[in-house]
């Protein structure tokens, strides 16, 4: 399956494909990771990729789908989590450069707990402006998050990386205050790599 095919698929379509075994969470994660890693240098939306951890989650999800024991509609869905969401063992910087040396989080926030319990496959964190207080995608830690509709623009908003990554087809549901099941439009840049 190509990234372009996944981008055009709804969340419901994806989970139906898992249930019918037309697709597997492992196969989908490989495609999403490849696409995300290829486009991220241009948009700077994601950081802290965890492919091995995500693959272990995808394999667990695949086993549940095969036995008809999926945890729900997010089981096996590749997702990202905003830098302001605490997850055990993951960075928790809030987009602030001065926080760069902080140790990883030692607790899970409620959104992280809910996503893990739902079987979501978290593969990276998304960038954000410092404390989410700026109306732009500029961070003292992450730099500028670019808008995939025009790389000369930033994304705006506190969920800069979440919006840019979903609009570019790099994951389905970002864990951010306002999220969508998938990008409503295919990526605007015709030459995104598959």
Coordinates of C-alpha atoms in Angstrom, one line a residue:
X1 CA 0.0 0.0 0.0
X2 CA 1.3 3.4 -0.9
X3 CA 1.2 6.6 1.3
X4 CA -1.1 8.2 -1.3
X5 CA -3.6 5.3 -0.9
X6 CA -3.5 5.6 2.9
X7 CA -4.0 9.4 2.8
X8 CA -7.2 8.9 0.8
X9 CA -8.6 6.4 3.3
X10 CA -10.8 7.3 6.2
X11 CA -10.2 6.1 9.8
X12 CA -13.4 3.9 9.4
X13 CA -12.1 2.5 6.1
X14 CA -8.7 1.7 7.7
X15 CA -10.2 -0.2 10.6
X16 CA -12.6 -2.0 8.3
X17 CA -9.5 -3.1 6.3
X18 CA -7.9 -4.3 9.5
X19 CA -11.0 -6.3 10.4
X20 CA -11.2 -7.9 7.0
X21 CA -7.5 -8.5 6.9
X22 CA -7.1 -6.5 3.7
X23 CA -4.5 -4.4 5.6
X24 CA -2.5 -5.0 8.7
X25 CA -1.4 -2.5 11.3
X26 CA 2.2 -3.6 10.7
X27 CA 2.0 -2.9 6.9
X28 CA 0.2 0.4 7.5
X29 CA 2.8 1.5 10.1
X30 CA 5.7 0.7 7.7
X31 CA 4.0 2.9 5.1
X32 CA 3.3 5.7 7.5
X33 CA 6.8 5.7 9.0
X34 CA 8.4 5.7 5.6
X35 CA 6.3 8.6 4.4
X36 CA 6.6 10.6 7.7
X37 CA 10.4 10.2 7.7
X38 CA 10.6 11.3 4.0
X39 CA 8.4 14.4 4.4
X40 CA 9.4 15.6 7.8
X41 CA 12.7 17.3 6.8
X42 CA 10.6 19.7 4.7
X43 CA 7.9 20.4 7.2
X44 CA 9.6 19.9 10.6
X45 CA 6.4 18.6 12.2
X46 CA 7.6 15.5 14.0
X47 CA 10.4 14.6 16.4
X48 CA 11.4 11.7 18.7
X49 CA 10.5 9.0 16.2
X50 CA 10.2 5.6 17.9
X51 CA 9.9 3.0 15.1
X52 CA 10.8 0.0 17.2
X53 CA 8.3 0.8 20.0
X54 CA 5.6 1.6 17.4
X55 CA 6.3 -1.7 15.5
X56 CA 5.9 -3.7 18.8
X57 CA 2.5 -1.9 19.3
X58 CA 1.5 -2.6 15.7
X59 CA 2.4 -6.3 16.0
X60 CA 0.3 -6.5 19.2
X61 CA -2.6 -4.8 17.4
X62 CA -2.3 -7.1 14.4
X63 CA -2.6 -10.1 16.7
X64 CA -5.7 -8.7 18.3
X65 CA -7.4 -7.9 14.9
X66 CA -6.6 -11.5 13.7
X67 CA -8.4 -13.0 16.7
X68 CA -11.3 -10.5 16.6
X69 CA -10.3 -8.9 19.8
X70 CA -9.5 -5.4 18.6
X71 CA -9.7 -2.8 21.4
X72 CA -11.7 -0.4 19.3
X73 CA -11.5 1.9 16.3
X74 CA -8.0 3.3 17.2
X75 CA -6.4 -0.1 17.6
X76 CA -3.5 -0.2 15.2
X77 CA -3.9 3.3 14.0
X78 CA -0.6 5.2 13.5
X79 CA -0.7 8.3 15.6
X80 CA 1.4 11.1 17.0
X81 CA 1.3 12.9 20.3
X82 CA 1.9 16.6 20.9
X83 CA 5.0 17.7 22.8
X84 CA 2.7 18.9 25.6
X85 CA 1.3 15.4 26.3
X86 CA 3.2 13.5 29.0
X87 CA 4.1 9.9 28.2
X88 CA 6.4 7.7 30.3
X89 CA 9.8 7.6 28.8
X90 CA 9.1 10.2 26.1
X91 CA 10.4 13.8 26.0
X92 CA 8.1 16.4 27.5
X93 CA 9.5 19.8 26.4
X94 CA 6.4 22.0 25.7
X95 CA 8.4 23.3 22.7
X96 CA 10.8 25.2 24.9
X97 CA 14.5 25.2 24.0
X98 CA 15.5 25.7 27.7
X99 CA 13.8 22.4 28.5
X100 CA 16.0 20.4 26.1
X101 CA 18.0 18.8 28.9
X102 CA 15.0 17.7 30.9
X103 CA 14.7 13.9 31.6
X104 CA 11.9 12.0 29.8
X105 CA 8.4 12.1 31.5
X106 CA 8.0 9.8 34.4
X107 CA 4.2 9.7 34.1
X108 CA 1.4 9.3 31.6
X109 CA -1.2 12.1 31.1
X110 CA -4.8 11.1 30.7
X111 CA -4.7 11.4 26.9
X112 CA -1.6 9.1 26.8
X113 CA -3.3 6.5 29.0
X114 CA -6.5 6.6 26.8
X115 CA -4.5 6.2 23.6
X116 CA -2.5 3.2 24.9
X117 CA -5.6 1.6 26.3
X118 CA -7.3 2.0 22.9
X119 CA -4.3 0.3 21.1
X120 CA -3.2 3.3 19.2
X121 CA 0.3 3.0 17.6
X122 CA 2.2 6.1 18.7
X123 CA 5.3 6.6 16.5
X124 CA 6.4 10.2 17.1
X125 CA 5.7 13.4 19.0
X126 CA 4.6 16.6 17.2
X127 CA 6.3 20.0 17.5
X128 CA 4.6 23.1 19.0
X129 CA 5.5 26.7 19.8
X130 CA 6.8 27.5 23.3
X131 CA 4.1 26.5 25.8
X132 CA 1.6 26.6 23.0
X133 CA 1.3 30.3 23.5
X134 CA 2.3 31.6 20.1
X135 CA -0.1 31.9 17.2
X136 CA 2.6 30.6 14.9
X137 CA 4.5 27.3 14.3
X138 CA 7.8 28.7 15.7
X139 CA 9.5 27.1 18.6
X140 CA 12.7 27.9 20.5
X141 CA 13.3 24.1 20.6
X142 CA 12.0 22.8 17.3
X143 CA 12.4 25.8 15.0
X144 CA 9.8 26.6 12.3
X145 CA 7.1 24.1 11.5
X146 CA 6.3 24.5 7.8
X147 CA 2.8 24.4 6.2
X148 CA 2.7 21.5 3.7
X149 CA 0.4 23.7 1.5
X150 CA 3.2 26.2 1.1
X151 CA 6.6 25.6 2.6
X152 CA 7.3 29.3 2.8
X153 CA 4.5 29.5 5.5
X154 CA 4.4 28.3 9.0
X155 CA 1.4 26.4 10.3
X156 CA 0.1 28.7 13.0
X157 CA -1.5 27.6 16.2
X158 CA -0.3 25.7 19.2
X159 CA -0.7 22.3 17.5
X160 CA 1.7 23.3 14.7
X161 CA 3.2 19.9 14.2
X162 CA 0.0 18.0 14.6
X163 CA -1.7 20.1 11.9
X164 CA 1.2 19.9 9.5
X165 CA 1.7 16.2 9.9
X166 CA -1.9 15.3 9.3
X167 CA -2.2 17.6 6.4
X168 CA 0.9 16.0 4.9
X169 CA -0.5 12.5 5.5
X170 CA 2.0 11.5 8.2
X171 CA -0.3 9.8 10.6
X172 CA -4.0 9.6 11.1
X173 CA -5.0 11.1 14.4
X174 CA -2.7 13.5 16.3
X175 CA -3.3 13.7 20.0
X176 CA -3.7 17.5 20.3
X177 CA -6.6 19.6 21.6
X178 CA -8.3 19.7 18.3
X179 CA -7.8 16.7 16.1
X180 CA -9.2 15.2 12.9
X181 CA -9.5 11.6 11.8
X182 CA -7.3 12.4 8.8
X183 CA -6.4 15.1 6.4
X184 CA -9.5 16.3 4.5
X185 CA -7.4 16.8 1.4
X186 CA -4.5 14.9 -0.2
X187 CA -1.1 16.6 0.3
X188 CA -0.8 19.7 -1.9
X189 CA 2.8 19.0 -2.9
X190 CA 2.5 16.6 -5.8
X191 CA 6.0 15.1 -5.4
X192 CA 5.8 13.9 -1.8
X193 CA 7.7 10.6 -1.8
X194 CA 5.7 7.4 -1.4

